Coordinates of C-alpha atoms and ligand atoms in Angstrom, one line a residue:
X1 CA -49.9 -0.1 -4.4
X2 CA -53.9 1.0 -3.6
X3 CA -54.6 3.9 -1.9
X4 CA -56.0 2.0 1.1
X5 CA -53.2 -0.3 1.1
X6 CA -50.8 2.8 1.3
X7 CA -52.3 4.5 4.1
X8 CA -52.7 1.1 6.3
X9 CA -48.8 1.4 5.6
X10 CA -48.3 4.3 6.6
X11 CA -50.3 3.8 10.2
X12 CA -48.0 0.6 10.8
X13 CA -44.9 3.0 10.1
X14 CA -46.5 5.6 12.8
X15 CA -47.8 3.0 15.4
X16 CA -44.0 1.5 15.3
X17 CA -42.5 4.8 16.2
X18 CA -45.3 5.6 19.0
X19 CA -44.8 2.5 20.6
X20 CA -40.4 2.5 20.4
X21 CA -41.5 6.3 21.6
X22 CA -43.1 5.2 24.8
X23 CA -40.9 2.7 25.3
X24 CA -37.9 5.4 25.6
X25 CA -39.8 7.6 27.6
X26 CA -41.0 5.0 30.3
X27 CA -37.3 3.8 30.1
X28 CA -36.0 7.4 30.7
X29 CA -38.9 7.6 33.6
X30 CA -38.1 4.6 35.4
X31 CA -34.5 5.7 35.8
X32 CA -34.8 9.1 36.6
X33 CA -33.8 10.7 33.4
X34 CA -35.4 14.4 31.9
X35 CA -35.7 14.0 28.1
X36 CA -36.5 16.8 26.1
X37 CA -37.3 17.3 22.1
X38 CA -36.2 21.0 20.7
X39 CA -37.9 21.5 17.5
X40 CA -38.4 24.4 15.6
X41 CA -37.6 26.0 12.3
X42 CA -34.0 26.2 10.6
X43 CA -32.4 29.6 12.2
X44 CA -34.9 29.8 15.0
X45 CA -32.2 29.8 17.1
X46 CA -32.1 26.0 18.7
X47 CA -28.6 25.8 18.3
X48 CA -27.8 28.8 20.4
X49 CA -30.4 28.2 22.8
X50 CA -29.0 24.9 23.8
X51 CA -25.4 26.4 24.0
X52 CA -26.8 28.6 26.9
X53 CA -28.5 25.9 28.2
X54 CA -25.0 23.8 28.3
X55 CA -23.3 26.5 29.6
X56 CA -26.3 27.0 32.4
X57 CA -26.3 23.3 33.0
X58 CA -23.2 21.9 32.6
X59 CA -21.6 22.5 35.9
X60 CA -24.4 21.2 37.9
X61 CA -25.9 18.3 35.2
X62 CA -24.3 15.5 33.2
X63 CA -25.8 16.4 29.7
X64 CA -26.4 14.7 26.7
X65 CA -27.6 16.2 23.3
X66 CA -28.4 14.5 20.3
X67 CA -28.5 16.9 17.2
X68 CA -30.6 16.0 14.2
X69 CA -29.0 17.8 11.1
X70 CA -29.3 16.7 7.1
X71 CA -25.6 17.0 6.9
X72 CA -22.4 18.4 9.1
X73 CA -21.5 17.9 12.8
X74 CA -21.7 22.0 12.5
X75 CA -24.1 22.0 15.3
X76 CA -23.2 19.2 17.9
X77 CA -19.4 21.0 17.7
X78 CA -21.2 23.9 18.7
X79 CA -23.0 22.5 21.4
X80 CA -19.9 20.9 22.5
X81 CA -17.6 23.4 23.3
X82 CA -20.1 24.0 26.6
X83 CA -19.0 20.7 28.6
X84 CA -21.6 18.7 27.0
X85 CA -21.7 15.5 25.5
X86 CA -22.9 15.8 21.7
X87 CA -23.6 13.4 18.9
X88 CA -24.9 14.1 15.6
X89 CA -27.0 12.4 14.1
X90 CA -27.2 13.2 10.0
X91 CA -30.6 12.1 8.8
X92 CA -29.1 12.1 5.0
X93 CA -31.9 13.9 3.6
X94 CA -34.7 13.1 6.1
X95 CA -36.1 16.1 7.7
X96 CA -37.0 15.0 11.1
X97 CA -35.9 12.7 13.8
X98 CA -37.7 9.7 15.1
X99 CA -37.7 7.2 17.6
X100 CA -35.8 4.4 16.0
X101 CA -32.8 7.4 15.3
X102 CA -33.0 8.1 19.2
X103 CA -32.8 4.5 20.1
X104 CA -29.9 3.8 18.2
X105 CA -28.0 6.3 19.8
X106 CA -29.0 5.9 23.4
X107 CA -28.0 1.6 23.1
X108 CA -24.4 3.2 22.1
X109 CA -24.1 5.3 25.6
X110 CA -24.9 4.1 29.0
X111 CA -27.9 6.4 29.9
X112 CA -26.4 6.3 33.8
X113 CA -23.8 8.4 32.5
X114 CA -26.2 11.5 32.1
X115 CA -28.9 13.0 33.9
X116 CA -30.7 15.1 31.1
X117 CA -31.0 14.8 27.6
X118 CA -31.9 16.8 24.4
X119 CA -32.6 16.5 21.0
X120 CA -32.3 19.3 18.9
X121 CA -34.6 18.3 16.1
X122 CA -34.1 18.9 12.2
X123 CA -35.2 22.2 11.7
X124 CA -38.6 22.5 10.3
X125 CA -42.0 23.3 11.8
X126 CA -43.9 20.3 9.7
X127 CA -42.8 17.0 10.4
X128 CA -41.2 17.0 13.5
X129 CA -44.7 17.0 15.0
X130 CA -45.9 13.6 13.4
X131 CA -43.0 11.3 15.0
X132 CA -42.8 11.3 18.9
X133 CA -39.0 10.7 19.7
X134 CA -39.8 9.8 23.4
X135 CA -39.3 12.9 25.4
X136 CA -41.1 13.6 28.4
X137 CA -41.6 17.4 26.8
X138 CA -41.8 18.8 23.5
X139 CA -40.1 22.4 23.1
X140 CA -41.2 24.6 20.1
X141 CA -38.9 27.5 18.8
X142 CA -39.5 30.2 16.8
X143 CA -38.2 33.7 15.9
X144 CA -39.6 36.9 15.5
X145 CA -37.6 37.0 12.0
X146 CA -39.8 34.5 11.0
X147 CA -42.8 36.8 10.3
X148 CA -45.8 38.0 12.2
X149 CA -47.6 34.6 11.1
X150 CA -45.4 32.0 12.0
X151 CA -47.1 30.3 14.9
X152 CA -50.9 31.0 13.5
X153 CA -49.3 29.0 10.3
X154 CA -48.2 25.8 12.1
X155 CA -50.7 25.2 14.9
X156 CA -49.6 21.3 15.1
X157 CA -46.3 21.5 16.0
X158 CA -47.6 23.8 18.8
X159 CA -50.4 21.2 19.7
X160 CA -47.5 18.7 20.3
X161 CA -45.7 21.3 22.2
X162 CA -45.2 21.9 26.1
X163 CA -43.2 24.9 25.9
X164 CA -43.7 27.6 23.3
X165 CA -39.8 29.8 22.9
X166 CA -40.3 33.2 20.8
X167 CA -36.5 33.7 20.6
X168 CA -34.8 36.8 19.2
X169 CA -36.8 39.2 21.5
X170 CA -33.9 41.6 21.7
X171 CA -34.8 42.1 17.7
X172 CA -38.4 43.4 18.6
X173 CA -40.0 46.1 16.8
X174 CA -39.4 44.6 13.3
X175 CA -42.9 45.8 12.4
X176 CA -45.1 43.8 14.6
X177 CA -44.4 42.8 18.4
X178 CA -43.7 39.7 19.9
X179 CA -46.5 40.0 22.0
X180 CA -48.4 38.5 19.0
X181 CA -46.7 35.4 18.6
X182 CA -46.8 35.0 22.3
X183 CA -50.4 35.4 22.0
X184 CA -50.7 33.3 19.4
X185 CA -49.0 30.3 20.8
X186 CA -50.9 30.3 24.3
X187 CA -54.5 30.4 22.2
X188 CA -53.5 27.2 20.5
X189 CA -53.0 25.2 23.9
X190 CA -54.3 26.2 27.3
X191 CA -51.6 25.3 29.8
X192 CA -49.1 26.0 27.2
X193 CA -45.8 28.0 28.7
X194 CA -44.6 30.7 26.5
X195 CA -41.0 32.3 27.0
X196 CA -39.8 35.0 25.2
X197 CA -36.2 34.9 24.5
X198 CA -33.4 35.9 23.6
X199 CA -30.2 33.5 22.9
X200 CA -27.8 36.2 22.2
X201 CA -28.1 38.4 25.3
X202 CA -29.4 35.6 27.9
X203 CA -32.9 36.8 28.0
X204 CA -35.4 34.2 29.1
X205 CA -32.6 31.5 29.7
X206 CA -33.5 31.0 33.3
X207 CA -37.1 31.3 32.8
X208 CA -36.9 28.4 30.0
X209 CA -34.7 26.3 32.9
X210 CA -37.7 26.6 35.2
X211 CA -40.3 25.5 32.5
X212 CA -38.0 22.4 31.9
X213 CA -38.5 21.9 36.0
X214 CA -34.8 21.8 36.1
X215 CA -33.4 23.2 39.5
X216 CA -30.0 25.0 39.7
X217 CA -28.0 24.5 43.0
X218 CA -27.4 27.8 44.1
X219 CA -23.7 28.0 44.6
X220 CA -22.9 29.2 47.9
Ligands
LIG1 MG1 -29.1 23.9 14.6
LIG2 ZN1 -39.5 14.9 8.6

């Protein structure tokens, strides 16, 4: 295949994905549903964050989590323990979710049976940024154990996100300050909401929920 031909095939693939993603986004919005895409590297704490969210949200909302992983159902099983519905997509080597994979899962359920949808995207900071899944908001999670330059080195995925989570803040003091990552993330995009969390201690989880625009009714 010529170089030009290769490029145009690639563009068509992206265009197809973006069109389908837009369709998913519109459909969810029309139905009054919230749909969030959680991206981040392996070990950043995406699953544990979703477990924290599940605990807080499941008594008030019907939550559906689509987990993307190359193999196993470990993450979906972990989150399902907290009273939310989960489904695991095994990409069989694919390193990101895409709109087609999401559409196929949504076809299997009745969207009206749920209020809030999440994806846990496959763990990496590169290509999930290029593949719109149709969410209303993208969230990128990095942890301070990934080092001082993790945000600086991956600007593209942060540009696509509305919320940056700096996780594992309970481990602050690894030779640099979590503030470095917070500052880097806010510099990449104006209006970026940056939140320091610890999925382990629960720090910042309420702020995260607020940033997602989800209201938790107060218990009387
Ligand atoms: Mg995970
Ligand atoms: Zn990929």
